[in-house]
Every structure is written in structure tokens, then in C-alpha cells.
GROMACS .gro file of C-alpha atoms in nm:
model
  188
    1PRO     CA    1  -2.365   0.763   0.176
    2VAL     CA    2  -2.173   1.080   0.261
    3GLU     CA    3  -2.245   1.049   0.633
    4MET     CA    4  -2.157   0.679   0.629
    5PHE     CA    5  -1.828   0.745   0.449
    6ASP     CA    6  -1.744   1.019   0.697
    7TRP     CA    7  -1.823   0.786   0.990
    8VAL     CA    8  -1.601   0.510   0.844
    9ARG     CA    9  -1.319   0.757   0.782
   10ARG     CA   10  -1.333   0.890   1.139
   11ARG     CA   11  -1.337   0.538   1.286
   12ALA     CA   12  -1.046   0.426   1.069
   13ALA     CA   13  -0.848   0.732   1.179
   14MET     CA   14  -0.932   0.656   1.543
   15ILE     CA   15  -0.812   0.296   1.508
   16SER     CA   16  -0.494   0.410   1.334
   17GLY     CA   17  -0.424   0.672   1.599
   18THR     CA   18  -0.487   0.427   1.881
   19ALA     CA   19  -0.258   0.169   1.723
   20ASP     CA   20   0.013   0.426   1.668
   21ALA     CA   21  -0.008   0.551   2.027
   22ALA     CA   22  -0.058   0.223   2.211
   23MET     CA   23   0.091  -0.071   2.021
   24SER     CA   24   0.429  -0.208   2.117
   25ARG     CA   25   0.672  -0.203   1.829
   26ASP     CA   26   0.690  -0.582   1.812
   27GLN     CA   27   0.579  -0.840   1.557
   28GLY     CA   28   0.215  -0.733   1.588
   29TRP     CA   29   0.311  -0.378   1.497
   30TYR     CA   30   0.515  -0.493   1.198
   31PHE     CA   31   0.227  -0.705   1.067
   32TYR     CA   32  -0.009  -0.408   1.115
   33THR     CA   33   0.234  -0.179   0.928
   34LEU     CA   34   0.288  -0.440   0.659
   35GLY     CA   35  -0.083  -0.488   0.594
   36ARG     CA   36  -0.156  -0.115   0.599
   37SER     CA   37   0.130  -0.043   0.359
   38ILE     CA   38   0.037  -0.309   0.106
   39GLU     CA   39  -0.327  -0.198   0.120
   40ARG     CA   40  -0.224   0.165   0.064
   41ALA     CA   41  -0.010   0.075  -0.238
   42ASP     CA   42  -0.291  -0.135  -0.384
   43MET     CA   43  -0.563   0.126  -0.329
   44THR     CA   44  -0.347   0.411  -0.458
   45ALA     CA   45  -0.275   0.204  -0.769
   46ARG     CA   46  -0.649   0.153  -0.824
   47LEU     CA   47  -0.719   0.524  -0.787
   48LEU     CA   48  -0.431   0.615  -1.021
   49SER     CA   49  -0.558   0.374  -1.283
   50THR     CA   50  -0.907   0.522  -1.262
   51ALA     CA   51  -0.776   0.880  -1.288
   52ALA     CA   52  -0.557   0.793  -1.586
   53SER     CA   53  -0.849   0.622  -1.758
   54ALA     CA   54  -1.066   0.933  -1.716
   55GLY     CA   55  -0.860   1.100  -1.989
   56GLY     CA   56  -0.893   1.478  -2.010
   57SER     CA   57  -1.142   1.511  -1.728
   58GLY     CA   58  -1.039   1.820  -1.532
   59VAL     CA   59  -1.166   1.685  -1.198
   60ALA     CA   60  -1.016   1.335  -1.208
   61TRP     CA   61  -0.675   1.421  -1.061
   62PRO     CA   62  -0.789   1.667  -0.791
   63ASN     CA   63  -1.050   1.411  -0.682
   64THR     CA   64  -0.788   1.136  -0.682
   65LEU     CA   65  -0.560   1.349  -0.466
   66ARG     CA   66  -0.848   1.414  -0.226
   67ALA     CA   67  -0.937   1.043  -0.213
   68CYS     CA   68  -0.579   0.971  -0.104
   69GLY     CA   69  -0.579   1.251   0.153
   70ALA     CA   70  -0.310   1.419  -0.056
   71TYR     CA   71  -0.465   1.734  -0.197
   72GLU     CA   72  -0.339   1.988   0.057
   73SER     CA   73   0.009   1.838   0.086
   74PHE     CA   74   0.030   1.817  -0.294
   75LEU     CA   75  -0.054   2.188  -0.326
   76ARG     CA   76   0.213   2.275  -0.067
   77THR     CA   77   0.472   2.054  -0.236
   78TYR     CA   78   0.404   2.180  -0.589
   79ARG     CA   79   0.327   2.537  -0.477
   80GLY     CA   80  -0.025   2.535  -0.614
   81ILE     CA   81   0.065   2.419  -0.963
   82GLU     CA   82  -0.198   2.168  -1.068
   83ARG     CA   83  -0.085   1.940  -1.351
   84ASP     CA   84  -0.200   1.585  -1.409
   85SER     CA   85   0.158   1.462  -1.442
   86ALA     CA   86   0.256   1.632  -1.114
   87ALA     CA   87  -0.037   1.468  -0.934
   88ALA     CA   88   0.058   1.128  -1.077
   89GLU     CA   89   0.421   1.183  -0.980
   90TYR     CA   90   0.323   1.277  -0.625
   91LEU     CA   91   0.099   0.974  -0.575
   92LEU     CA   92   0.345   0.736  -0.738
   93LEU     CA   93   0.692   0.851  -0.645
   94ASP     CA   94   0.698   1.093  -0.352
   95ARG     CA   95   0.914   0.932  -0.083
   96TRP     CA   96   0.786   1.162   0.193
   97PHE     CA   97   0.411   1.125   0.135
   98PRO     CA   98   0.307   0.810   0.327
   99ARG     CA   99   0.032   0.710   0.086
  100SER     CA  100   0.239   0.726  -0.230
  101VAL     CA  101   0.309   0.395  -0.397
  102VAL     CA  102   0.686   0.416  -0.347
  103SER     CA  103   0.657   0.521   0.018
  104SER     CA  104   0.402   0.248   0.093
  105LEU     CA  105   0.607  -0.024  -0.073
  106SER     CA  106   0.924   0.095   0.106
  107GLU     CA  107   0.742   0.083   0.440
  108ALA     CA  108   0.615  -0.269   0.364
  109GLU     CA  109   0.970  -0.379   0.280
  110ARG     CA  110   1.100  -0.236   0.610
  111ALA     CA  111   0.828  -0.416   0.806
  112LEU     CA  112   0.906  -0.746   0.633
  113SER     CA  113   1.278  -0.700   0.696
  114ARG     CA  114   1.210  -0.650   1.066
  115LEU     CA  115   0.999  -0.966   1.076
  116ASP     CA  116   1.282  -1.167   0.918
  117VAL     CA  117   1.506  -1.218   1.220
  118VAL     CA  118   1.745  -1.454   1.041
  119GLY     CA  119   1.851  -1.224   0.760
  120ARG     CA  120   2.067  -1.331   0.467
  121ARG     CA  121   2.395  -1.206   0.336
  122ALA     CA  122   2.288  -1.244  -0.026
  123GLY     CA  123   1.962  -1.280  -0.214
  124PHE     CA  124   1.616  -1.304  -0.067
  125SER     CA  125   1.458  -1.601   0.099
  126ASP     CA  126   1.136  -1.406   0.151
  127GLU     CA  127   0.925  -1.418  -0.164
  128ALA     CA  128   0.703  -1.130  -0.046
  129LEU     CA  129   1.006  -0.906   0.007
  130ARG     CA  130   1.134  -0.991  -0.341
  131LEU     CA  131   0.795  -0.916  -0.499
  132LEU     CA  132   0.750  -0.585  -0.317
  133GLY     CA  133   1.107  -0.472  -0.387
  134ARG     CA  134   1.074  -0.558  -0.752
  135ALA     CA  135   0.741  -0.370  -0.779
  136ARG     CA  136   0.888  -0.065  -0.603
  137THR     CA  137   1.204  -0.047  -0.813
  138GLY     CA  138   1.002  -0.105  -1.130
  139ILE     CA  139   0.822   0.221  -1.057
  140GLU     CA  140   1.081   0.421  -0.866
  141TYR     CA  141   1.363   0.393  -1.119
  142ARG     CA  142   1.168   0.443  -1.439
  143PRO     CA  143   1.100   0.778  -1.604
  144LEU     CA  144   0.757   0.915  -1.511
  145GLY     CA  145   0.659   0.966  -1.876
  146GLU     CA  146   0.718   0.599  -1.946
  147ILE     CA  147   0.486   0.498  -1.663
  148LEU     CA  148   0.219   0.753  -1.761
  149GLU     CA  149   0.202   0.617  -2.117
  150THR     CA  150   0.067   0.285  -1.991
  151MET     CA  151  -0.062   0.384  -1.646
  152PRO     CA  152  -0.363   0.145  -1.624
  153LEU     CA  153  -0.146  -0.150  -1.730
  154GLU     CA  154   0.132  -0.051  -1.487
  155MET     CA  155  -0.115  -0.014  -1.200
  156GLU     CA  156  -0.271  -0.351  -1.280
  157ARG     CA  157   0.077  -0.503  -1.267
  158LEU     CA  158   0.134  -0.337  -0.929
  159GLN     CA  159  -0.197  -0.469  -0.795
  160ARG     CA  160  -0.102  -0.821  -0.901
  161ALA     CA  161   0.234  -0.783  -0.723
  162CYS     CA  162   0.058  -0.666  -0.403
  163SER     CA  163  -0.178  -0.963  -0.422
  164ALA     CA  164   0.106  -1.210  -0.482
  165ALA     CA  165   0.304  -1.057  -0.191
  166SER     CA  166   0.000  -1.093   0.037
  167GLU     CA  167  -0.031  -1.459  -0.062
  168ALA     CA  168   0.342  -1.514   0.003
  169ILE     CA  169   0.309  -1.352   0.347
  170THR     CA  170   0.008  -1.570   0.427
  171SER     CA  171   0.186  -1.889   0.327
  172ARG     CA  172   0.505  -1.798   0.516
  173TYR     CA  173   0.366  -1.660   0.841
  174PHE     CA  174   0.017  -1.804   0.865
  175ALA     CA  175   0.050  -2.168   0.769
  176GLN     CA  176  -0.273  -2.301   0.631
  177GLU     CA  177  -0.419  -2.608   0.795
  178ASP     CA  178  -0.686  -2.828   0.645
  179TRP     CA  179  -1.030  -2.721   0.753
  180HIS     CA  180  -1.202  -2.944   1.003
  181SER     CA  181  -1.576  -2.945   1.015
  182TRP     CA  182  -1.775  -2.989   1.329
  183THR     CA  183  -1.983  -3.305   1.323
  184GLY     CA  184  -2.164  -3.252   1.651
  185ARG     CA  185  -2.055  -3.590   1.784
  186VAL     CA  186  -1.828  -3.628   2.082
  187SER     CA  187  -1.603  -3.930   2.093
  188LEU     CA  188  -1.459  -4.045   2.417
   0.00000   0.00000   0.00000
């Protein structure tokens, strides 16, 4: 399993690097960024929920930071001080760490805004943008202690918002057609 995980991680990094270096910054790029950002927010929320549920386990938060690729940057940011609340804050709220929930949701919002060429002077016509913005502000503008008190519940709420935003994106940009089944007959 360790070798397989390492292989998957290297291949994912190669795909990400190739996309970053070679993709035009057009609609395809914005959909790529949008999907990656929503996935990051969702996966970070799952890992945060698991770490918070582990209770007083001394390895839960360092392992969660490592799973998010955040351990070294966390230590640099917090100057080696390892506290559970600091790790949660970093993975939830850090605007400069690309895998934090707030950073990922902000990036998804920017990608959606760039896809919406019409724009509006007031309100939001894009349900996905409304859902992602609401999820981000619900975390970003609340005191950390308040979020930590009910972390698993908050992260479940965030996962539902990511799922609902994905569904809204699918229905807006990828119209669903009825499935047609192949009968094997040719009519002339």
C-alpha cells in the first residue's frame, strides 16, 4: 500500500505540474481549477473531522497536516509550535496555504466568477457561487473556538455545501440529457 500510495501521489503531482505548465488559461483551466479547489476543500474537511474526532490523540494533528502536505509549511508559519488549535486554524483559515479550506473555497469562487462572463450588478445568479461563498464566509468570519467546539458537524456541513455546489455546477454547465440505450438495430 505504501508503494502504491507513493506512485499515485507522484502521478497526481506530475499531472498537476503538466496542467499548470501547459494548459491555456481558458475555460478548461477554470473548470480544472474549480474541480481541484472543491475537491481540496472537501478532502481537507474530511481530514479535519477525523482529526477532531480522534480527541486527545497526540498524533492525529501532525498526521492530518502531513496528509494535507502542510506539515513543513505549518512548522515554518507557527515557528515550530505544535498545538491542535493552531493546526486546525492553519488547515481551515490560512489564506496563503493553497489546501486550506478558506483558500480552496476562495479559489473555487474566483474560477466560477471567471466562467460567468455575463456578471451581475447585484446578487448571484450562480447557485454554486452562492453556496461556496456562503460556506467560506461561514468559516472565515467565525471565531476559531466556535468552529472547534463542533468541528465534525461543521465539516459535515461544509462537505454538503461542496456536494451541492458540484451538483449546481453540473446542472448549469453540463446539461443532462436523457440516456439513450443502444438497441443494435439500424433504421434507414
